[in-house]
PDB file of C-alpha atoms in Angstrom:
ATOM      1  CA  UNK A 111      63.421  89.320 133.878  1.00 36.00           C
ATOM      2  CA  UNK A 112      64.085  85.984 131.903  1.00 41.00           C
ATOM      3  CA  UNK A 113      63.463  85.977 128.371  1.00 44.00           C
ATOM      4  CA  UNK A 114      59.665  84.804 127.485  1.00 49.00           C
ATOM      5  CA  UNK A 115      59.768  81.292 125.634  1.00 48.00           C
ATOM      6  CA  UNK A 116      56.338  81.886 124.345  1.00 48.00           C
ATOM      7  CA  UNK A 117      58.134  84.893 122.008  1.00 57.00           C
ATOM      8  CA  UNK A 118      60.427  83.134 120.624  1.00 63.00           C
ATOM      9  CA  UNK A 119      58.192  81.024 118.222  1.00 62.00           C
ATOM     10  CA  UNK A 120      56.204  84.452 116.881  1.00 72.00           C
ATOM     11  CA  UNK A 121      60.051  85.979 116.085  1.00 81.00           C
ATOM     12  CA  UNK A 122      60.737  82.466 114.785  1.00 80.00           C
ATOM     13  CA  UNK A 123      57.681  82.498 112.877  1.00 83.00           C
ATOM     14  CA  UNK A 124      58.706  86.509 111.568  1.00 87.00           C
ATOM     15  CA  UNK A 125      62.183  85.333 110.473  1.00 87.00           C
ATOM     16  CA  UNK A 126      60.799  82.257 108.465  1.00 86.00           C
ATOM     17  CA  UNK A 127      60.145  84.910 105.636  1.00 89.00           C
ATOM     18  CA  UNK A 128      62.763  85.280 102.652  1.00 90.00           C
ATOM     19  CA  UNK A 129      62.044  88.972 102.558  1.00 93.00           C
ATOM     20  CA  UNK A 130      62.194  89.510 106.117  1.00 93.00           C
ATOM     21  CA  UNK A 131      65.508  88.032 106.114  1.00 92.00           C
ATOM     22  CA  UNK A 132      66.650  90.007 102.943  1.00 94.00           C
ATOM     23  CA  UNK A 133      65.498  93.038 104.276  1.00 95.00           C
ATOM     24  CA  UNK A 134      67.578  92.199 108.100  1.00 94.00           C
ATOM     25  CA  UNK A 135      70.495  91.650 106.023  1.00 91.00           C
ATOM     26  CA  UNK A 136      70.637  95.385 104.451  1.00 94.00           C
ATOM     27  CA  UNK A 137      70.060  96.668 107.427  1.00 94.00           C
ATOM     28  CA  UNK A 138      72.761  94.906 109.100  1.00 89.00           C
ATOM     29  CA  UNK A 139      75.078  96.766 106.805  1.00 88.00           C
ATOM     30  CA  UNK A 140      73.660 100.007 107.765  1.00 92.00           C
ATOM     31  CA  UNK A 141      70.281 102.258 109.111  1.00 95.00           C
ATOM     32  CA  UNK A 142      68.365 102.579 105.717  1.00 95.00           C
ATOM     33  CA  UNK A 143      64.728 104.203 104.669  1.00 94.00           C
ATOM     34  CA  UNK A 144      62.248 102.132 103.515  1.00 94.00           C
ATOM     35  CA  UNK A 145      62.493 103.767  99.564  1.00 93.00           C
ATOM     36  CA  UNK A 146      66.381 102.711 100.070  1.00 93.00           C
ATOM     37  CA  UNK A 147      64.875  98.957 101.294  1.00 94.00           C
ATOM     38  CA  UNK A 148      62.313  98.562  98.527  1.00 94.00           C
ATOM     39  CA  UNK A 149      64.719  99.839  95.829  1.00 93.00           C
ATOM     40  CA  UNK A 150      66.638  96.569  96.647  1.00 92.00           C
ATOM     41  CA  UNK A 151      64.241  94.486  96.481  1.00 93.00           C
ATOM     42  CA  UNK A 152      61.594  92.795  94.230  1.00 90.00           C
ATOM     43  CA  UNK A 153      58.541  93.616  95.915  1.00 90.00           C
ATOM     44  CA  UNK A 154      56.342  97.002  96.161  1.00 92.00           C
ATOM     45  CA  UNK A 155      56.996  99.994  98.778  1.00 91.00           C
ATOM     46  CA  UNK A 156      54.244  99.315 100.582  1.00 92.00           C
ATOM     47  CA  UNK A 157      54.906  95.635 101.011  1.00 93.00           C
ATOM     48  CA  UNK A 158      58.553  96.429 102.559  1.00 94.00           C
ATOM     49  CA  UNK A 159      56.736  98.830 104.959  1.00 94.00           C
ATOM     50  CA  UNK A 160      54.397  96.012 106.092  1.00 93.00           C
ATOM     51  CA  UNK A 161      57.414  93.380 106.849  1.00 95.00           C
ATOM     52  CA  UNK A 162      59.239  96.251 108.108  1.00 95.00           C
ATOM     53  CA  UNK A 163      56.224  96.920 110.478  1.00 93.00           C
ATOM     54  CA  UNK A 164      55.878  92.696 111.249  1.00 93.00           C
ATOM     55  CA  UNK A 165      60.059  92.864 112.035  1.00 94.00           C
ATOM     56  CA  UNK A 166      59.543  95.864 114.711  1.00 93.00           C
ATOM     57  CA  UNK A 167      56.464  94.312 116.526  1.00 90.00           C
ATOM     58  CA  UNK A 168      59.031  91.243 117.051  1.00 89.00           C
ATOM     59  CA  UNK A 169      61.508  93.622 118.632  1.00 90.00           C
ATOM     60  CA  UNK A 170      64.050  92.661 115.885  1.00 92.00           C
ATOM     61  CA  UNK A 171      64.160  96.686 114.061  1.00 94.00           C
ATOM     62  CA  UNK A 172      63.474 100.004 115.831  1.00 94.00           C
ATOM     63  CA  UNK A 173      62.862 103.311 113.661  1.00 94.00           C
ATOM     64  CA  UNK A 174      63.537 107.167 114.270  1.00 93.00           C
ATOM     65  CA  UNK A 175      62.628 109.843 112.213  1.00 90.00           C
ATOM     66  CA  UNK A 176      64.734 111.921 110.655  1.00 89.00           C
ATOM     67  CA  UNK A 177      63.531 114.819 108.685  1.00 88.00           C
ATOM     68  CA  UNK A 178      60.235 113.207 106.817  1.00 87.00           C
ATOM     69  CA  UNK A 179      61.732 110.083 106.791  1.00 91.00           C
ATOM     70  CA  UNK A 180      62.041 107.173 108.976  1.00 93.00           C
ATOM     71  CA  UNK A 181      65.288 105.530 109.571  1.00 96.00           C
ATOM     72  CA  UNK A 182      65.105 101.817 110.203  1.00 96.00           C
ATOM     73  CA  UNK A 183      67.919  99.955 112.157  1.00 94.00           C
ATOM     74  CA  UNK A 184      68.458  96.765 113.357  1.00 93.00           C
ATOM     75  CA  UNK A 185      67.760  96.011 117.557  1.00 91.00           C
ATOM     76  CA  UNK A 186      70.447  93.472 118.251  1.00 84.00           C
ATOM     77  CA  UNK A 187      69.292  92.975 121.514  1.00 83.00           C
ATOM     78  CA  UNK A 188      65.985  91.646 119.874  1.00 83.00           C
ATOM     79  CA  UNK A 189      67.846  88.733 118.890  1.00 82.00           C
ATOM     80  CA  UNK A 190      68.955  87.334 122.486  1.00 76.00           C
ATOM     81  CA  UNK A 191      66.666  84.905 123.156  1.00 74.00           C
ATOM     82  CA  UNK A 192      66.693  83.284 119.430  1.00 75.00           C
ATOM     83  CA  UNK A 193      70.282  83.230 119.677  1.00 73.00           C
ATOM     84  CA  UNK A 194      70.263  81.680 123.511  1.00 70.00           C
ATOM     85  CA  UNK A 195      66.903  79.368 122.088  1.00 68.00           C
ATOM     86  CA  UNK A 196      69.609  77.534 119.475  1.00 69.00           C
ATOM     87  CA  UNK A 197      72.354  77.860 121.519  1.00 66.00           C
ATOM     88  CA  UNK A 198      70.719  74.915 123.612  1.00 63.00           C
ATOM     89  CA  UNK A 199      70.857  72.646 120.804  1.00 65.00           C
ATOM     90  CA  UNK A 200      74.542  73.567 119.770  1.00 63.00           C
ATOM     91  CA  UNK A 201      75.502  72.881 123.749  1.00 60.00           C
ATOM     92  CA  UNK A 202      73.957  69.830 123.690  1.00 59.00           C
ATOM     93  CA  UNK A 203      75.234  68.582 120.604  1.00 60.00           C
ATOM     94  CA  UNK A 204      78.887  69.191 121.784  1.00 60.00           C
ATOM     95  CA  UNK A 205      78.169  67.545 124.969  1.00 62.00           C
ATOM     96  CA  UNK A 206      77.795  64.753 122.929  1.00 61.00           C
ATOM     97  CA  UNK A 207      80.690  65.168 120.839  1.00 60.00           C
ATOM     98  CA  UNK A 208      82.478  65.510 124.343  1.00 59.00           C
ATOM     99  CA  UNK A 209      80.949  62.324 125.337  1.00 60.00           C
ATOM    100  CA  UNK A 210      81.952  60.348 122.109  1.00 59.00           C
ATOM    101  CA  UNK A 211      84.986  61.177 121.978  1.00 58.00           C
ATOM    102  CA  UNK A 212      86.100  60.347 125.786  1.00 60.00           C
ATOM    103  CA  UNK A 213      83.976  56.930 125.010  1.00 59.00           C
ATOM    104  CA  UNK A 214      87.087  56.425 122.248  1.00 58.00           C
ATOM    105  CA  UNK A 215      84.817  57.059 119.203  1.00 55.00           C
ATOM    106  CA  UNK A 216      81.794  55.192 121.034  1.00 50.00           C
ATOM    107  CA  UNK A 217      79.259  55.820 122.578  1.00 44.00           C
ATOM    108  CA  UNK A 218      79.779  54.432 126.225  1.00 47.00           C
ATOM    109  CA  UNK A 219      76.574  53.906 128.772  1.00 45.00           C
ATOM    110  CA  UNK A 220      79.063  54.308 131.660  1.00 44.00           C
ATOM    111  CA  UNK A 221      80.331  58.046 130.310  1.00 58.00           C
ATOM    112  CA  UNK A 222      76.613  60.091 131.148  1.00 85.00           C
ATOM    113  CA  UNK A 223      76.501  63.685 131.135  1.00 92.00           C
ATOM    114  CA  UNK A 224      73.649  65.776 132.026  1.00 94.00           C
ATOM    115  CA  UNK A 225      73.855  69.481 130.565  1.00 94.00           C
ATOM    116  CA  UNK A 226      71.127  71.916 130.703  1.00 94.00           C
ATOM    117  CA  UNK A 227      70.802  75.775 129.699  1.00 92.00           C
ATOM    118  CA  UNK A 228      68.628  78.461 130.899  1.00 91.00           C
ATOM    119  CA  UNK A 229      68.435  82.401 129.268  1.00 91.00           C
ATOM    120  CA  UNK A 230      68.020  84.624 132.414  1.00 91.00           C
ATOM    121  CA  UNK A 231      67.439  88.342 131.145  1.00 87.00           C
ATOM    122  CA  UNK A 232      69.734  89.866 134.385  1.00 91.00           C
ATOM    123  CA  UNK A 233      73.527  90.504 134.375  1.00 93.00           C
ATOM    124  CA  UNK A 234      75.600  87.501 135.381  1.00 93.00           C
ATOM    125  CA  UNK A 235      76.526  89.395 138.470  1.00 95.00           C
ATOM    126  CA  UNK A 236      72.945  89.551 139.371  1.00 95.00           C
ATOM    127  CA  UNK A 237      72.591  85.992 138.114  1.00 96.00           C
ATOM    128  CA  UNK A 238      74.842  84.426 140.099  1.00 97.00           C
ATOM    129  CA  UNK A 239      73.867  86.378 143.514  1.00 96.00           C
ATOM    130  CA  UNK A 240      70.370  84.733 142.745  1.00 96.00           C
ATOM    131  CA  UNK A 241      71.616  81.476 142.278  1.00 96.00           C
ATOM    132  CA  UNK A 242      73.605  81.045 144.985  1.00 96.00           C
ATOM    133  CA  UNK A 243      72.133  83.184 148.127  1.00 95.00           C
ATOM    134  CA  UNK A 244      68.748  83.096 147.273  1.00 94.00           C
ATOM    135  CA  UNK A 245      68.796  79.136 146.495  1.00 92.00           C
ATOM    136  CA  UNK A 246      65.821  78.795 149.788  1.00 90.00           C
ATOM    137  CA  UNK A 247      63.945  81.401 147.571  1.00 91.00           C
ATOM    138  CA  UNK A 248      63.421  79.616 144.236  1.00 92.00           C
ATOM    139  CA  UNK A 249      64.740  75.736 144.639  1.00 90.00           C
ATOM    140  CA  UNK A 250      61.172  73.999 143.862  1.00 87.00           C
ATOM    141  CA  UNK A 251      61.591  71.682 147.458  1.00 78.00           C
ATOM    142  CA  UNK A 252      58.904  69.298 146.839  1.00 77.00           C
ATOM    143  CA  UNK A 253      60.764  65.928 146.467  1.00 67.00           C
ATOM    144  CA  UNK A 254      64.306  68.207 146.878  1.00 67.00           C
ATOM    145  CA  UNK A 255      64.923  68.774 150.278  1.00 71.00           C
ATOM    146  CA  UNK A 256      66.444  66.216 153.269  1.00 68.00           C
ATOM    147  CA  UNK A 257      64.485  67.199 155.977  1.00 78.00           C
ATOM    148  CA  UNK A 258      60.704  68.143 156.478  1.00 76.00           C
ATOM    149  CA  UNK A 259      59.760  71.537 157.654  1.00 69.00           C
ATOM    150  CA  UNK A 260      60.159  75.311 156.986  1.00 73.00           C
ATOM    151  CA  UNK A 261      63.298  76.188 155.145  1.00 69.00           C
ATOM    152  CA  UNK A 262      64.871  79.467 156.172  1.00 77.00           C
ATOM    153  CA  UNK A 263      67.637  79.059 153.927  1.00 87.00           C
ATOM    154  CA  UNK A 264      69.677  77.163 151.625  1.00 90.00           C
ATOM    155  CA  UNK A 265      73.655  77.964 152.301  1.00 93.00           C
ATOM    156  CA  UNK A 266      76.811  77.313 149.937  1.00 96.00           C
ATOM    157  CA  UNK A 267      79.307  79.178 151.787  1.00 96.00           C
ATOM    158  CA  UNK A 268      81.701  80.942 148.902  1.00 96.00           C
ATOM    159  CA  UNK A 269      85.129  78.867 149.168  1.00 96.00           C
ATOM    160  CA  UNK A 270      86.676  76.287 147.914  1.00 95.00           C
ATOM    161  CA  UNK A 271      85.978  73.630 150.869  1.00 95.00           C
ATOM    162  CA  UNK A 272      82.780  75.330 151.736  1.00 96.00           C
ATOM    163  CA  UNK A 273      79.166  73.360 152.460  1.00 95.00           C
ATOM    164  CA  UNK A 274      76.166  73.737 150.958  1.00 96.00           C
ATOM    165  CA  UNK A 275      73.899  72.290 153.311  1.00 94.00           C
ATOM    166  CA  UNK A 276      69.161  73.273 153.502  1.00 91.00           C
ATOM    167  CA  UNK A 277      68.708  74.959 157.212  1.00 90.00           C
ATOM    168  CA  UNK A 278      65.249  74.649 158.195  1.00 88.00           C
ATOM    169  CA  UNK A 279      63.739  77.800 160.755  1.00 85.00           C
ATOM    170  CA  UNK A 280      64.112  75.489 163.909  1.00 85.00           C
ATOM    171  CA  UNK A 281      67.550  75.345 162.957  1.00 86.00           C
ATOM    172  CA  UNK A 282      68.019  71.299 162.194  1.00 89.00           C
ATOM    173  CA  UNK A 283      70.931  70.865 158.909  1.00 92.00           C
ATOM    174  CA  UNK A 284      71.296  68.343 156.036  1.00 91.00           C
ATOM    175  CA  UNK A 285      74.141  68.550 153.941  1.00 93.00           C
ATOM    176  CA  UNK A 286      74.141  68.353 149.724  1.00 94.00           C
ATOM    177  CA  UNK A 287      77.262  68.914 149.496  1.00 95.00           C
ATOM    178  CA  UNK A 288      80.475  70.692 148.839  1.00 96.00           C
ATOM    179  CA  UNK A 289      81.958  73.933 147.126  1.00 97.00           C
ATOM    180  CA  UNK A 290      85.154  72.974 144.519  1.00 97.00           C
ATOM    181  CA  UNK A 291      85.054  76.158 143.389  1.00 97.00           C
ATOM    182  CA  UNK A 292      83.561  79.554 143.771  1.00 97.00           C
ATOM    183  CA  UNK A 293      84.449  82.411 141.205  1.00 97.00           C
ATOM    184  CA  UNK A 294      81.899  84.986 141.029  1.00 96.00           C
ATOM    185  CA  UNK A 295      80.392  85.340 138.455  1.00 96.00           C
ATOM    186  CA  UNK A 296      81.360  83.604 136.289  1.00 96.00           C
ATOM    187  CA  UNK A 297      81.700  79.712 137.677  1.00 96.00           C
ATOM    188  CA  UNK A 298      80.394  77.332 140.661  1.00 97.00           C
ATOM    189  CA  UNK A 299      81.581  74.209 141.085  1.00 97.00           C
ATOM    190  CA  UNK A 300      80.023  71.777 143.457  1.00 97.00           C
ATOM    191  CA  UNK A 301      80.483  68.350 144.718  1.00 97.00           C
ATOM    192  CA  UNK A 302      77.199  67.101 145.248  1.00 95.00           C
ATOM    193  CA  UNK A 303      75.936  64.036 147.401  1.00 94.00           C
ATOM    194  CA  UNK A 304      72.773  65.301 149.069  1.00 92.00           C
ATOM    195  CA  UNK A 305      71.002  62.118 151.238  1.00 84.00           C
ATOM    196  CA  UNK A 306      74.098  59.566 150.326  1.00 84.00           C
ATOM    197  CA  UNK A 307      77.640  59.662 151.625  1.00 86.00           C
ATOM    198  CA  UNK A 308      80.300  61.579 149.846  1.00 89.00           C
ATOM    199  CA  UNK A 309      82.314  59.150 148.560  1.00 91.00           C
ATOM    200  CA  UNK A 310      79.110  59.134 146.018  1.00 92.00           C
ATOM    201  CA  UNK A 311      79.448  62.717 145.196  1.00 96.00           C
ATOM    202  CA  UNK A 312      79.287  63.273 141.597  1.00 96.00           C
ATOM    203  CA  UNK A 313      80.216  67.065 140.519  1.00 97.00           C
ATOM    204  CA  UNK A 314      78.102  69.889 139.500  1.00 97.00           C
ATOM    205  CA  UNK A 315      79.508  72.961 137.152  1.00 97.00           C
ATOM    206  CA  UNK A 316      77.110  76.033 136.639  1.00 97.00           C
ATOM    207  CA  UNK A 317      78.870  78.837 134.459  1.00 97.00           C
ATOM    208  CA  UNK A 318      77.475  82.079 133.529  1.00 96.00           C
ATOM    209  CA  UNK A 319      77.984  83.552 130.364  1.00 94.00           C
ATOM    210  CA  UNK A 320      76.758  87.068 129.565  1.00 91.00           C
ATOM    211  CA  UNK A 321      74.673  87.296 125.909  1.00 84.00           C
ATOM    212  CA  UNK A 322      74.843  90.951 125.216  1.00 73.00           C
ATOM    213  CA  UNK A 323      74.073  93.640 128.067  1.00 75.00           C
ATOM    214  CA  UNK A 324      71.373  92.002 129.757  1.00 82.00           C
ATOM    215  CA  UNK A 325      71.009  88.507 129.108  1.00 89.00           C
ATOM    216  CA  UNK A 326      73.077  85.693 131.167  1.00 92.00           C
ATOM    217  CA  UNK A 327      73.494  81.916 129.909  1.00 92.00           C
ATOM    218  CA  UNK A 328      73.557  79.239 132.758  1.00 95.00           C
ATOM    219  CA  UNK A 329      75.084  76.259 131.795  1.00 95.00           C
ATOM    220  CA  UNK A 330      74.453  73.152 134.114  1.00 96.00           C
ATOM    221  CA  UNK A 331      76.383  70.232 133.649  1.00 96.00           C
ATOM    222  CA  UNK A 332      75.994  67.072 136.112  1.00 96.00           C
ATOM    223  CA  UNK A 333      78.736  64.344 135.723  1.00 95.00           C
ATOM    224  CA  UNK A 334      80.386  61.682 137.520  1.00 95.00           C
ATOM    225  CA  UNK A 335      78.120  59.125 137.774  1.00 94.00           C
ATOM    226  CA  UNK A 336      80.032  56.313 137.506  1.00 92.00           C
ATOM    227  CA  UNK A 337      80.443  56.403 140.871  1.00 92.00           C
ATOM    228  CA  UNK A 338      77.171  55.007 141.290  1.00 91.00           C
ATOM    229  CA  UNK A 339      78.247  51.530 139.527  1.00 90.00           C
ATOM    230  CA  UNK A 340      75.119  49.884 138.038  1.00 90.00           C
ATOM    231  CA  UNK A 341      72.581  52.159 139.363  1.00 90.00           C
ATOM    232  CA  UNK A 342      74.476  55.324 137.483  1.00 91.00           C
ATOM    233  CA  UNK A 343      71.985  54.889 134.582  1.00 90.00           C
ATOM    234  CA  UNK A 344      68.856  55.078 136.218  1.00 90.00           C
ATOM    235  CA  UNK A 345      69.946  57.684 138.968  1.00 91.00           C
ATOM    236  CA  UNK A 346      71.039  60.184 136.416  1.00 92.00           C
ATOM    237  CA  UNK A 347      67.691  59.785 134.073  1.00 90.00           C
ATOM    238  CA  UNK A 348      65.879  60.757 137.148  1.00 89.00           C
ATOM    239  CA  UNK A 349      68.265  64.285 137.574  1.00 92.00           C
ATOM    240  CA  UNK A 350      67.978  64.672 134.168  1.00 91.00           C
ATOM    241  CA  UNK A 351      64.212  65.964 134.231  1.00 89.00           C
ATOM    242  CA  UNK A 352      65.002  67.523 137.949  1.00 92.00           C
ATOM    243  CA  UNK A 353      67.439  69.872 136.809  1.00 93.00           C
ATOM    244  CA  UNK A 354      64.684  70.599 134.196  1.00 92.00           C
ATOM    245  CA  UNK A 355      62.023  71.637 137.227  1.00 91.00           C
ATOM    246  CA  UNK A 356      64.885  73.158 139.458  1.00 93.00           C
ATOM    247  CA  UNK A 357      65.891  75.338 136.428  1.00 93.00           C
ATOM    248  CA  UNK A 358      61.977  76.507 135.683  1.00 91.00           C
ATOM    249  CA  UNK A 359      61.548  77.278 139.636  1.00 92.00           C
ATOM    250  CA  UNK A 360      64.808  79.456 138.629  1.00 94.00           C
ATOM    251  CA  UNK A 361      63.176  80.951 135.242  1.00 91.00           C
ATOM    252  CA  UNK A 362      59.520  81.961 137.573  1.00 90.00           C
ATOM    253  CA  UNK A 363      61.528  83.382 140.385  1.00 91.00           C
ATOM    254  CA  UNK A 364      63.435  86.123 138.104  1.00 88.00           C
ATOM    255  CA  UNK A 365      59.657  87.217 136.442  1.00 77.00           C
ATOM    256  CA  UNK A 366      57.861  87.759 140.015  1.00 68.00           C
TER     257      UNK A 366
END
């Protein structure tokens, strides 16, 4: 199951709090009571146990009791998606370091990258088996596909050299393009031309990077679009919001 964007602005909204945050930092030194909490702090007893109570509904402390007391301890897994939530600005902003600095300190309209970033709450093993043999399954085809009918499946063969190519159930093929490489599961690379000829194939990297136990990180980044001359500008604006549909047909097919 992916990680629900509609939680992370209530736990954003939790961690705004000075106490709250106070109160996450002595527990990130060890499991403490709440007397322990309160006694180093300025506020009452009772109003430690009530942000205490506010940081376990957002999943970010668990308790246990122990004798008559209760034992409070930060759930580090609580703080997955926040982390993955502004990792998606820190990716983006060094894509656009990466970008200014290949542009020799400016900012060049030929020198377009398109990176995106999705939390999936699944192991990257199970994350990348998704994304590549169960493409038919999730890939939102409205507007995405070469050829009209039933799809029965969506193949990238798993070599370097290998097709990815839409099979519909009467058994007609269009090719998208190409596998550079294929490293389960951590990294797909694809050259990607899908309706145009391949000496237009820009190049498609999807890496998988674990967050935790349970959580995976795909990174999508689309480049090469220079080789579409003039028209690289406007062809990549329109991928830019595609990947963004492609990646929330991913997101809805993990929650079924």
């Amino acid at each position: 199951m992916s990680y629900q964007k509609s939680q992370i602005p209530h736990v954003l909204d939790v961690l705004g709090d000075p106490t709250r945050r106070q109160i996450l930092e002595l527990l990130r030194d060890r499991p403490r009571p709440v007397g322990e909490v309160a006694d180093e702090l300025p506020v009452s007893r009772p109003a430690v146990s009530r942000h205490l109570r506010l940081l376990k509904e957002a999943g970010l402390v668990a308790d246990e009791a122990e004798g008559t007391r209760r034992i409070y301890r930060l759930r580090p897994e609580g703080f997955e998606g926040v982390v993955a939530y502004w990792d998606q600005f820190w990716g983006q902003a060094l894509a656009a370091l990466k970008q200014h600095i290949e542009a020799g300190g400016e900012m060049s309209e030929t020198t377009l990258i398109i990176r995106k970033e999705l939390p999936i709450r699944a192991t990257r093993a199970e994350t990348f088996r998704i994304f590549t043999e169960e493409m038919a399954a999730w890939w939102p085809f409205e507007g995405r596909q070469l050829l009209d009918g039933r799809k029965e499946a969506v193949v990238i063969e798993p070599f370097p050299g290998g097709r990815l190519y839409e099979r519909t159930v009467d058994g007609q093929e269009a090719e998208w393009g190409s596998v550079v490489e294929y490293e389960p599961p951590d990294r797909l690379v694809l050259r990607w031309h899908p309706g145009y000829g391949e000496e237009r194939a820009t190049t498609i990297t999807v890496e998988f990077e674990a967050i935790g136990t349970s959580l995976t990180r795909i990174v999508l980044v689309h480049e090469g679009w220079e080789v579409h001359g003039a028209d690289a500008a406007a062809i990549s604006d329109g991928y830019t919001s595609g990947w963004d549909t492609v990646l929330e047909g991913l997101a809805e097919y993990f929650v079924r």
